[in-house]
Amino acid sequence: MNVLSLLLFLVYFLFGVDGLGFTFIEYGNGNFTIYLVGNRPIIQHSARRPFVYIGSGETEFRERYGNYKIADYTGEKIGLSSYTVTNDSRGYNLTMYSCSIKVFIRLGSEEGHVLTIDIGDIGSYNRVWIQLTADTNEAIYGGGEQYSYLNLRGRQYPIWTGEQGIGRNRSTLVTYVTDLKQSGGDYYTTYFPQPTFYSTNKYYFHHSGSNYAILDFSHPNFHEIFIARQPGRLYFNTAETFPLMVSKLTNFLGRMPNLPDWIHDGAIIGVQGGSKQMMDYISYSETHGLNITGVWIQDWAGSVDDLFGHRLFWNWEWNQELYPGLDELIIGLRDRNIHVLAYVNPYLTVDGNLFKYAEQLGYFVKNSTDETYIQDFAGIMAGSIDLTNPAAYQWYKNKIIKENMIEFGMSGWMADFSEYLPVDAKLYNNQSATSYHNIWPVLWAKLNREAVEELEMLGKIVFFLRAGFSGTGKYSTLMWAGDQDVDFTYADGIASTIPAALNMGLSGVGITHFDIGGYTTFAPLLVRREELLLRSAEYAAFGPVFRTHQGNQPKENVQFYSSPEISNKFARLTHIFKTLKNYTKIVLNDTVTSGVPAYKPLFFNYPDDVRCYNVTYQFLYGDDLLIAPVILDFRKRWDVYLPADPTASWVHIWTGQSYQGPRDVTVQAPVGNPPVFYRSTSQFVDIFKTIGNL
Ligand SMILES: *[C@@H]1O[C@H](CO)[C@@H](O)[C@H](O)[C@H]1NC(C)=O
Ligand SMILES: *[C@@H]1O[C@H](CO)[C@@H](O)[C@H](O)[C@H]1NC(C)=O
Ligand SMILES: *[C@@H]1O[C@H](CO)[C@@H](O)[C@H](O)[C@H]1NC(C)=O
Ligand SMILES: *[C@@H]1O[C@H](CO)[C@@H](O)[C@H](O)[C@H]1NC(C)=O
Ligand SMILES: *[C@@H]1O[C@H](CO)[C@@H](O)[C@H](O)[C@H]1NC(C)=O
Ligand SMILES: *[C@@H]1O[C@H](CO)[C@@H](O)[C@H](O)[C@H]1NC(C)=O
Ligand SMILES: *[C@@H]1O[C@H](CO)[C@@H](O)[C@H](O)[C@H]1NC(C)=O
Ligand SMILES: *[C@@H]1O[C@H](CO)[C@@H](O)[C@H](O)[C@H]1NC(C)=O
Ligand SMILES: *[C@@H]1O[C@H](CO)[C@@H](O)[C@H](O)[C@H]1NC(C)=O
Ligand SMILES: *[C@@H]1O[C@H](CO)[C@@H](O)[C@H](O)[C@H]1NC(C)=O
């Protein structure tokens, strides 16, 4: 095909004959088909298989400590089998009907999308299903932060933010025990669902609404999108490659800003216990050769001990008893290039003075009797700031984030939670809490982001979130993978952070990290061993942020300071992380300018290598590094798949051994030397060689 005919081809298929991105063709007998690109159908309607159904039913959300059991009952589901159609230069008006039930649907190419679908008022009905054409061998990715599977095909994904669950696998003991309190989770439970997905048929889908929805990929010939209540606009876009598709999506939904430069200079150590303890951990780290750039003191506002472990005092201001002199220590530490980070969430404990102040002003979400809704956060009783109340929002932003944290000298914080908005809460703006539940995390991210920007600290400060939804990419400065178990399980241990990062990256949120060594501890059933700490740290060393967490039972877990031997091994990993700085900066520059995530599935760069579409636990970090973290215990060797790269070979970073893909290799992978390969033609070979000798 010559250039001219290629152009004509592109013009024809991208803009259609009638100036639209899609093609609508009627086949008689009440059938029509919508083609997104080329001759690939996305919607095939016939009287026997309508593409849209409406119905009514009830959805019940049973919550316990942020874990949701959703019981959905459909009373009727009516296929809108008949249609009439008219069109104008900007799209098609469809009236879909069945007997006297009519729904208006507008097909267009709005907001830079190849196809947009707007569904008119569904009246007294309260649910809609849309069916999209699927191929049996098509793979699906995205859906927000999905932890258990990279390819979502074959399963259903409810779009409802909540706790990720502890264990997330009903055939394990940990999940069995935690499920006694409805906290075990399952493959789809996540802090960050997003009604967005990609198909290997070269399109992405996005739903702009926030109501409860289900992305159902379990059928061989169609995908079904279920949306409770009135749907928002449905978007479809196409591009030839995954990087171009993510670029389009992030152009639309928003991109993350770059991380502060200091993040790349070493570890952020998560420690607690007061000023003296903090300074002791810093000296200890320096004496043991760690490169540290930050100290994260989540208990800066104080702490309490309860059954779950060591918990924070949710009253977000400097606790002078626990942290005497912190204001001056922060300044002294900054001169040594050590940044102090704090912790905050959108709740205030009833035992704190900030709660009392905010309650007087009616700043919390209310319960059915119009009083402050006091929620039980597994033992911490707290009110939830009403983010729809402008006065409450401004107060939280100005008093807590700006004054108590940024102006106090904090260089960052964990902006925890936000996925617990009860469906029966009453909001200041009188909107339904069920519809607001999923966007609460976005409002929380926005509040944090505005505080940083209003003080002109973007690029100097980092806050990191776990909960999210559509729009999080626009406001967040960094994500972290939430609360992994301190173990090697696929469903909720170190492994789960990989599909989580990859699917989240596909959803447009490309800068993320995780708690080194995991978080959730349940002694004696579940405690962190040295091997997990080091395996997790060696994997983090080849990523954008290197941050430790002691876990919820710090004394039960092995920590980087547990013994001089562990500290020495850990120090080396911080050197690796720091040595990679110049490469990491290039990777992140790509992410912030093009939206392509820092951690990429192999098929991003190797689309012609079909095996790559099923590789879940390996990823590319930028274009030049392939990482295959060791995610199981007691391993000395690890199997790796190296994709076909016509322009380079894969060099094993520790041995210098070079391999030509496609091929399977088994490499030695003692603790401290994770399977990492670089492209032989990279311009960063010197950095990789330096690391290979560390
Ligand atoms: C219309 O769709 C029905 C059911 O899918 C199919 O049997 C029939 O062949 C189609 N007719 C045309 C003209 O495409
Ligand atoms: C399609 O519907 C829109 C909105 O109701 C209306 O403005 C437009 O004129 C309609 N176009 C056609 C061709 O019916
Ligand atoms: C309606 O669509 C047909 C193609 O299906 C196109 O030829 C025609 O120009 C369109 N009508 C208007 C008013 O744009
Ligand atoms: C930090 O790392 C550099 C090498 O990148 C090393 O020379 C330096 O001594 C380290 N600093 C500390 C405090 O460990
Ligand atoms: C509403 O909250 C108040 C505390 O703020 C509590 O006393 C009251 O019982 C709650 N009402 C209901 C119906 O739960
Ligand atoms: C919410 O409803 C109440 C009672 O009807 C009304 O007084 C108030 O102005 C409404 N608030 C907003 C933000 O619309
Ligand atoms: C769940 O746990 C069982 C038993 O340990 C294991 O065989 C299975 O692979 C796990 N499934 C997932 C998805 O992690
Ligand atoms: C990283 O880049 C800076 C300049 O941008 C340069 O001075 C430094 O030597 C580089 N470091 C390494 C390890 O290549
Ligand atoms: C970042 O990426 C942009 C766009 O690709 C490029 O123009 C710029 O030079 C890059 N900056 C650095 C520091 O690499
Ligand atoms: C990927 O895995 C799925 C099932 O897990 C399988 O059906 C499919 O054939 C695999 N694709 C490739 C290219 O291996």
PDB file of N, CA, C and O and ligand atoms in Angstrom, residues 359 367-374, ligand 5:
ATOM      1  N   GLU A 359     -17.248  19.040  64.046  1.00  0.00           N
ATOM      2  CA  GLU A 359     -18.626  18.600  64.271  1.00  0.00           C
ATOM      3  C   GLU A 359     -19.560  19.769  64.561  1.00  0.00           C
ATOM      4  O   GLU A 359     -20.680  19.830  64.064  1.00  0.00           O
ATOM      5  N   ASN A 367     -25.926  10.880  59.179  1.00  0.00           N
ATOM      6  CA  ASN A 367     -26.698   9.630  59.097  1.00  0.00           C
ATOM      7  C   ASN A 367     -28.184   9.957  58.903  1.00  0.00           C
ATOM      8  O   ASN A 367     -28.542  11.132  58.725  1.00  0.00           O
ATOM      9  N   SER A 368     -29.022   8.925  58.955  1.00  0.00           N
ATOM     10  CA  SER A 368     -30.431   9.126  58.593  1.00  0.00           C
ATOM     11  C   SER A 368     -31.157  10.089  59.526  1.00  0.00           C
ATOM     12  O   SER A 368     -32.179  10.663  59.161  1.00  0.00           O
ATOM     13  N   THR A 369     -30.614  10.267  60.751  1.00  0.00           N
ATOM     14  CA  THR A 369     -31.263  11.213  61.663  1.00  0.00           C
ATOM     15  C   THR A 369     -30.558  12.573  61.630  1.00  0.00           C
ATOM     16  O   THR A 369     -30.687  13.369  62.554  1.00  0.00           O
ATOM     17  N   ASP A 370     -29.825  12.811  60.538  1.00  0.00           N
ATOM     18  CA  ASP A 370     -29.164  14.108  60.324  1.00  0.00           C
ATOM     19  C   ASP A 370     -28.127  14.455  61.376  1.00  0.00           C
ATOM     20  O   ASP A 370     -27.848  15.628  61.626  1.00  0.00           O
ATOM     21  N   GLU A 371     -27.555  13.429  61.992  1.00  0.00           N
ATOM     22  CA  GLU A 371     -26.465  13.683  62.940  1.00  0.00           C
ATOM     23  C   GLU A 371     -25.179  13.150  62.314  1.00  0.00           C
ATOM     24  O   GLU A 371     -25.225  12.380  61.352  1.00  0.00           O
ATOM     25  N   THR A 372     -24.050  13.532  62.899  1.00  0.00           N
ATOM     26  CA  THR A 372     -22.772  13.079  62.363  1.00  0.00           C
ATOM     27  C   THR A 372     -22.733  11.552  62.273  1.00  0.00           C
ATOM     28  O   THR A 372     -23.015  10.859  63.240  1.00  0.00           O
ATOM     29  N   TYR A 373     -22.405  11.062  61.115  1.00  0.00           N
ATOM     30  CA  TYR A 373     -22.340   9.618  60.892  1.00  0.00           C
ATOM     31  C   TYR A 373     -21.026   9.121  61.490  1.00  0.00           C
ATOM     32  O   TYR A 373     -19.956   9.376  60.950  1.00  0.00           O
ATOM     33  N   ILE A 374     -21.109   8.440  62.622  1.00  0.00           N
ATOM     34  CA  ILE A 374     -19.898   7.921  63.255  1.00  0.00           C
ATOM     35  C   ILE A 374     -19.655   6.516  62.709  1.00  0.00           C
ATOM     36  O   ILE A 374     -20.470   5.621  62.884  1.00  0.00           O
TER      37      ILE A 374
HETATM   38  C1  LIG B   5     -26.837   9.048  64.088  1.00  0.00           C
HETATM   39  O1  LIG B   5     -25.616   9.403  64.706  1.00  0.00           O
HETATM   40  C2  LIG B   5     -25.741   9.741  66.066  1.00  0.00           C
HETATM   41  C3  LIG B   5     -24.353  10.114  66.536  1.00  0.00           C
HETATM   42  O2  LIG B   5     -23.826  11.184  65.801  1.00  0.00           O
HETATM   43  C4  LIG B   5     -26.283   8.585  66.851  1.00  0.00           C
HETATM   44  O3  LIG B   5     -26.459   8.951  68.188  1.00  0.00           O
HETATM   45  C5  LIG B   5     -27.604   8.147  66.261  1.00  0.00           C
HETATM   46  O4  LIG B   5     -28.051   6.993  66.912  1.00  0.00           O
HETATM   47  C6  LIG B   5     -27.426   7.853  64.792  1.00  0.00           C
HETATM   48  N1  LIG B   5     -28.703   7.541  64.209  1.00  0.00           N
HETATM   49  C7  LIG B   5     -28.921   6.401  63.568  1.00  0.00           C
HETATM   50  C8  LIG B   5     -30.279   6.187  62.984  1.00  0.00           C
HETATM   51  O5  LIG B   5     -28.045   5.553  63.446  1.00  0.00           O
END
